[in-house]
Coordinates of C-alpha atoms in Angstrom, one line a residue:
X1 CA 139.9 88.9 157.0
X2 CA 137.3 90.1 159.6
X3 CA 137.7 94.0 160.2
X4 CA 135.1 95.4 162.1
X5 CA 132.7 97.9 161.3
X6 CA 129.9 99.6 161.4
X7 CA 126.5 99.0 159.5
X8 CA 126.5 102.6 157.6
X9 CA 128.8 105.0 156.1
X10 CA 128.9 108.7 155.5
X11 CA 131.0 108.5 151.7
X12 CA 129.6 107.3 148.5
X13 CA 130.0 107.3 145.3
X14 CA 127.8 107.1 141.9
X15 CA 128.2 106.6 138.1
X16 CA 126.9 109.6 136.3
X17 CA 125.6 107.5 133.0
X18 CA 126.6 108.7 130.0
X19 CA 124.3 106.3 127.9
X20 CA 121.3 104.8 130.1
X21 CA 118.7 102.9 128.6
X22 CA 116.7 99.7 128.6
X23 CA 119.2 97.2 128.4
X24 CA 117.4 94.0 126.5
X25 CA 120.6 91.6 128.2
X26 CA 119.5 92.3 132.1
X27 CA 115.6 92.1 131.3
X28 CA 115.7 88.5 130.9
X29 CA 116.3 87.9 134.5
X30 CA 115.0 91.4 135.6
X31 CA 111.3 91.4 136.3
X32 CA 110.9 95.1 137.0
X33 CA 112.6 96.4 134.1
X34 CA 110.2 97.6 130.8
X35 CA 110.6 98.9 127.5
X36 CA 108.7 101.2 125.5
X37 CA 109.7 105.0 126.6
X38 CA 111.1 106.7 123.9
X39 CA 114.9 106.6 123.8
X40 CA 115.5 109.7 122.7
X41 CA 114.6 111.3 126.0
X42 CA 115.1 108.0 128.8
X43 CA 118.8 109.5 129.2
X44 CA 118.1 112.9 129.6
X45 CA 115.0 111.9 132.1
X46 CA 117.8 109.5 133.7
X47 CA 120.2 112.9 134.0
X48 CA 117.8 114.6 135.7
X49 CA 117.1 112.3 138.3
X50 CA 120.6 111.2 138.8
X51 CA 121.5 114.8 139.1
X52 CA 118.5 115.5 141.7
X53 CA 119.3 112.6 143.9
X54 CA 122.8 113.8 143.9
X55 CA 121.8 117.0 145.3
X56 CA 119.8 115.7 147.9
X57 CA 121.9 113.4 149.4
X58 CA 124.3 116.1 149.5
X59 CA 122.1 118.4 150.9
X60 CA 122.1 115.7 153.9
X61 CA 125.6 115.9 154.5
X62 CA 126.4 112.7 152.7
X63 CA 130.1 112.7 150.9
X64 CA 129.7 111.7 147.6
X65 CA 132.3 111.1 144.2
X66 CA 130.8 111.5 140.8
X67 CA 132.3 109.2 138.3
X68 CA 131.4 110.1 134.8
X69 CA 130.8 107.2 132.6
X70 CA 133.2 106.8 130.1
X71 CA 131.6 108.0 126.4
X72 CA 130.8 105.2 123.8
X73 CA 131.3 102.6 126.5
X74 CA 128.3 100.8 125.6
X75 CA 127.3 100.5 129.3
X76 CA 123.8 101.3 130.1
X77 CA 123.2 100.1 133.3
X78 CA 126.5 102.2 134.8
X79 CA 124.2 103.6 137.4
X80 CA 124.4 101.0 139.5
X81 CA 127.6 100.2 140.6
X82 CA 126.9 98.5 143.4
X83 CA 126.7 95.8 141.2
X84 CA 130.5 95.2 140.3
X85 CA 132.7 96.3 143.5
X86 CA 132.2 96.9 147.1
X87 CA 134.7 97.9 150.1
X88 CA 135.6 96.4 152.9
X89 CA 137.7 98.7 155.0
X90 CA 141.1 98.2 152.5
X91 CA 139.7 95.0 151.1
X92 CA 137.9 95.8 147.3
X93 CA 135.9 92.9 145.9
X94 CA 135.2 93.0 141.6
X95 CA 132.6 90.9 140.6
X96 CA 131.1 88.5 138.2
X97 CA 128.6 89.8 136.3
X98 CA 125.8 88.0 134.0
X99 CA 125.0 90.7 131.1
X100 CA 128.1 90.9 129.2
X101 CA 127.8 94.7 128.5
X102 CA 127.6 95.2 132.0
X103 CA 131.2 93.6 132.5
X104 CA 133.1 97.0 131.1
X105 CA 131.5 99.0 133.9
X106 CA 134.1 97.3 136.0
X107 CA 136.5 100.2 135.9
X108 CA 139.9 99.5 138.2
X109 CA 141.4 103.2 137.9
X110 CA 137.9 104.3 139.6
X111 CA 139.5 102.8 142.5
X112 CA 142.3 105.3 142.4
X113 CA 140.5 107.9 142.0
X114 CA 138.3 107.1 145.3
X115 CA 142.0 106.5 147.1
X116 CA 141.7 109.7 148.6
X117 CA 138.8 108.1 151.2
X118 CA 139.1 104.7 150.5
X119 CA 142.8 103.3 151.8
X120 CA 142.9 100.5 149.9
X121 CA 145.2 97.5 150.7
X122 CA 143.8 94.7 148.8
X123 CA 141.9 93.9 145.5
X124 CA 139.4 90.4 145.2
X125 CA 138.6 89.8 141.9
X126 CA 136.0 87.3 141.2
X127 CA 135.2 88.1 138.0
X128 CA 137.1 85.2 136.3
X129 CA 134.0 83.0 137.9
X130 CA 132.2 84.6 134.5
X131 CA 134.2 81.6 132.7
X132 CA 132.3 79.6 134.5
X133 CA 128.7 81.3 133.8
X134 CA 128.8 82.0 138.0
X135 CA 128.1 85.2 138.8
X136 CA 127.7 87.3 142.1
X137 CA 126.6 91.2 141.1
X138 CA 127.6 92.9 144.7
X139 CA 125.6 94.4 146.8
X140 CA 122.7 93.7 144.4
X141 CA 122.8 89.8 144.9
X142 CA 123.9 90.2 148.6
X143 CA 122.4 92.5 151.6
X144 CA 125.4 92.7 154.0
X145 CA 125.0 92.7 158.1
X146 CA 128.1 93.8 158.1
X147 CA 128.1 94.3 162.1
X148 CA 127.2 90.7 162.4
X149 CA 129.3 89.5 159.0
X150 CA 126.3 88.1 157.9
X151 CA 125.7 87.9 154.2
X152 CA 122.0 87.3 153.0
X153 CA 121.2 86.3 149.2
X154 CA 118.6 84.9 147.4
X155 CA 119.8 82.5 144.6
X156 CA 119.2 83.7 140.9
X157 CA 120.9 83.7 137.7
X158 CA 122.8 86.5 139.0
X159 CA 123.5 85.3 142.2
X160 CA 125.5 81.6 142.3
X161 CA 126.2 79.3 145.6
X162 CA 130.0 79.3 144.6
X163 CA 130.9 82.9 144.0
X164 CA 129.2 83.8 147.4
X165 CA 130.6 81.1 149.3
X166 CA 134.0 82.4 147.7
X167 CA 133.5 85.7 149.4
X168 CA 132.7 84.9 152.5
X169 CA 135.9 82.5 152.6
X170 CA 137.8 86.1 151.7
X171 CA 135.8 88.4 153.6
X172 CA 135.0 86.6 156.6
X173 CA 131.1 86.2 156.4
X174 CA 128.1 83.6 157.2
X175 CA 126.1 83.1 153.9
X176 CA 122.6 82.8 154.6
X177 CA 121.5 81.7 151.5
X178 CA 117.9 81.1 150.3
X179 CA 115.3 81.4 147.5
X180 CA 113.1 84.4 146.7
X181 CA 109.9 84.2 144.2
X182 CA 108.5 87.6 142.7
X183 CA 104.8 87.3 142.0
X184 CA 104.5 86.5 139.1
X185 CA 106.7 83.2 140.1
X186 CA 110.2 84.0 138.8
X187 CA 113.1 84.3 141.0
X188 CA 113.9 87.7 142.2
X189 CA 116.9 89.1 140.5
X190 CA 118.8 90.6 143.3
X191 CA 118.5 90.7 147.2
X192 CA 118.1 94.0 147.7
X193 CA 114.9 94.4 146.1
X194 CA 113.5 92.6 148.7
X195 CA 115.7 93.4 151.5
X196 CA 117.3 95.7 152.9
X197 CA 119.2 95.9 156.3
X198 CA 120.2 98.9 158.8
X199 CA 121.9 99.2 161.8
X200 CA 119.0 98.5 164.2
X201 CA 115.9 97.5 161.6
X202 CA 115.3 94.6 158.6
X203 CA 113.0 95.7 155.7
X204 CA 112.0 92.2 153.8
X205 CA 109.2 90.7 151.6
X206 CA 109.0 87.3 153.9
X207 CA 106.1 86.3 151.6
X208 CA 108.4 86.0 148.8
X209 CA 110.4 83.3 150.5
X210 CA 108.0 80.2 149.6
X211 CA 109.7 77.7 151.8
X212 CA 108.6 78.0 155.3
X213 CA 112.0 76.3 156.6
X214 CA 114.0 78.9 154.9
X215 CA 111.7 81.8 155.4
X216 CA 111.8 81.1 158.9
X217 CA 116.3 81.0 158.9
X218 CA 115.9 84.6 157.7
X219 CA 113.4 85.9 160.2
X220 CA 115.3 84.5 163.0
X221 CA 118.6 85.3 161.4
X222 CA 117.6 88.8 161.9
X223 CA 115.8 88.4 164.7
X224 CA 119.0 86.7 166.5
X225 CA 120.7 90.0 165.5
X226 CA 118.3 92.2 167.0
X227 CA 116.8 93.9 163.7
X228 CA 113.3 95.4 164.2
X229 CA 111.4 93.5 161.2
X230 CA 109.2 95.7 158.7
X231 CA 107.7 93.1 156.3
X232 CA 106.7 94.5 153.0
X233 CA 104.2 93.0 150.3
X234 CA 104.8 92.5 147.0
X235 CA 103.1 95.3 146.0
X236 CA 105.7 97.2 148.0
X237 CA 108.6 95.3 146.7
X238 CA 107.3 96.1 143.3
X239 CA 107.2 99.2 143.8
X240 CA 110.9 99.3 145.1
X241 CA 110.3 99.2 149.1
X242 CA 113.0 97.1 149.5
X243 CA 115.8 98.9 147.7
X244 CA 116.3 101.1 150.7
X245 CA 119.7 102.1 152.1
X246 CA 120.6 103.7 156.0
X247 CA 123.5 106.2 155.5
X248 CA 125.1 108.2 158.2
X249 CA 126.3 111.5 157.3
X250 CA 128.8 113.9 158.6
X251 CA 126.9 115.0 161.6
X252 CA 126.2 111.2 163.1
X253 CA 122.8 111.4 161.4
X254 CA 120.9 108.2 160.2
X255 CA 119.3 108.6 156.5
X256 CA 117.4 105.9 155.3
X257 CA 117.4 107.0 151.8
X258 CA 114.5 105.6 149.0
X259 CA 112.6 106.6 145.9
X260 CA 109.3 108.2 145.6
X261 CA 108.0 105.5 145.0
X262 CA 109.1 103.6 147.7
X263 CA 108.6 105.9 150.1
X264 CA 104.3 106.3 149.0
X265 CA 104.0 102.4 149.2
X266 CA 105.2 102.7 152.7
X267 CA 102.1 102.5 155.4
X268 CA 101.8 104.8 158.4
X269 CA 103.0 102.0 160.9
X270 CA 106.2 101.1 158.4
X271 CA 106.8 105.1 158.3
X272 CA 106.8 105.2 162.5
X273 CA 108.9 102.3 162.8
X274 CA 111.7 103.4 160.1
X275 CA 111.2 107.1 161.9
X276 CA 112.7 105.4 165.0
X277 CA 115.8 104.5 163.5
X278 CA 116.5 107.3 161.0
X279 CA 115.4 110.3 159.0
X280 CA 112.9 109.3 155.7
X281 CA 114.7 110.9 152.6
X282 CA 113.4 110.5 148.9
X283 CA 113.5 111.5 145.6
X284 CA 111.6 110.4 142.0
X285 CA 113.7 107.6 140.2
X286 CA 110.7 107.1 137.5
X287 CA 112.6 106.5 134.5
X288 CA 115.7 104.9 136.2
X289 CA 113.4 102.5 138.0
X290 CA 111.1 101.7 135.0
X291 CA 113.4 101.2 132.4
X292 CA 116.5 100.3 134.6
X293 CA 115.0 97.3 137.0
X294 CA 117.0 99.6 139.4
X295 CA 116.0 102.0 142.2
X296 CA 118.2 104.1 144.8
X297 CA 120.5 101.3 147.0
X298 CA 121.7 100.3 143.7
X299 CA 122.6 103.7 142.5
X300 CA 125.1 103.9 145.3
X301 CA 128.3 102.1 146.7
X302 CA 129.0 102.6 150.0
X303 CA 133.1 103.5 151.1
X304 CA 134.3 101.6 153.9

């Protein structure tokens, strides 16, 4: 299958969390979670930003569904749900996914209730690839070109060879697969902390890439497709530079949304180049980023 489309989308939807915490099952492979906030009040602070970002992006003419987290569910990293499903104009991919508490976020009657703007005609499931300890979490472990059907991922614990080779088979993508370091030498978790593509511009930590033979693949992947490259450090990537996502809202607008933090770790000539390609929007994801591992592109699946 190889719809075309574009690179960004006006609708959205999130996972208001009913129980976010630090979630001791991701943090083994997720270098940018912590403990040690007070759990008592991590959920409420969580609320607050989740409800705040909400607001904002709808204050940008973005369309965005709410889906309230089921009570009880035992799911604390339901914020992100880019993690387990993604759209592809009628085609819905499920996904594999490594923390087992993370495998009831998968929710199928969510779909239903986003058939209103998402026509959906067929349903991937790759979650049985958990049998086999493979796992694929989404638009976490891969940053889609999906102009160019391009799919870039670094390998990790959460992101296997076979489950992505299995979606581009369905979905009609080049992998362009390669390995990502953090600095303190561990593989980074997900893709799009370190990467994040928009229609006309690349945001990636190429220092992160230790092999020069792959490193260079990437850069000319994008250069090929006529990205203008921001290159971030791993300051910036710790500080969640990377986990950046170009909307377009209802007025033909482009939003390049971000935390806080991202956004202050940005230098003047990163802001000027972004500014060329879409308007800076931000909002404080503290709590969610600190004891989630998770900043703003992961908070929100995009409706093709």
């Amino acid at each position: 299958m190889n719809t075309m489309t574009g690179q960004c989308t006006s609708r959205i939807f999130m996972v208001r969390p009913a129980d976010f915490r630090y979630n001791p099952l991701t943090a083994t492979s997720n270098a940018f979670q912590s403990a040690g906030d007070d759990p008592g009040n991590v959920q409420q602070r969580a609320l607050s930003e989740f409800d705040r970002m909400v607001e904002i992006l709808r204050s940008n003419q973005l369309e965005i569904t709410v889906i309230n987290d089921l009570e009880a569910s035992n799911t604390p990293d339901s914020i992100f749900p880019n993690n387990w499903i993604s759209f592809h104009n009628g085609l819905v991919f499920l996904y594999p996914m490594e923390a087992e508490n993370r495998r009831g976020e998968r929710r199928k009657e969510v779909i239903g209730t986003l058939s209103h703007i998402a026509a959906v005609s067929r349903i991937e499931d790759l979650s049985y690839f958990e049998q086999q300890s493979k796992f694929l979490e989404g638009t976490g472990s891969m940053v889609l070109d999906r102009v160019n059907k391009l799919a870039y991922a670094c390998l990790s614990p959460r992101t296997h060879r076979d489950v992505l080779t299995a979606f581009c088979e369905i979905a009609g993508y080049t992998p362009i697969v390669f390995r990502a370091m953090g600095d303190t030498g561990t593989p980074i978790y997900h893709t799009n902390v370190m990467m994040c593509i928009g229609e006309q511009f690349a945001v990636v930590c190429l220092e992160s890439i230790a092999d020069v033979t792959e490193r260079e693949m990437v850069s000319n992947s994008l250069g090929r497709t006529g990205k203008e490259l921001v290159a971030i450090s791993y300051d910036q990537v710790n500080r969640f530079a990377g986990n950046m996502l170009e909307l377009k809202n209802m007025n033909g607008e482009h939003i390049l949304f971000m935390s806080e933090s991202a956004y202050r770790s940005l230098t003047t000539a990163q802001v000027a180049v972004l500014e060329k390609y879409a308007r800076l929007c931000w909002c404080s994801l503290s709590t969610i980023e600190r004891n989630g591992g998770g900043s703003a592109r992961c908070m929100i699946a995009e409706i093709f």
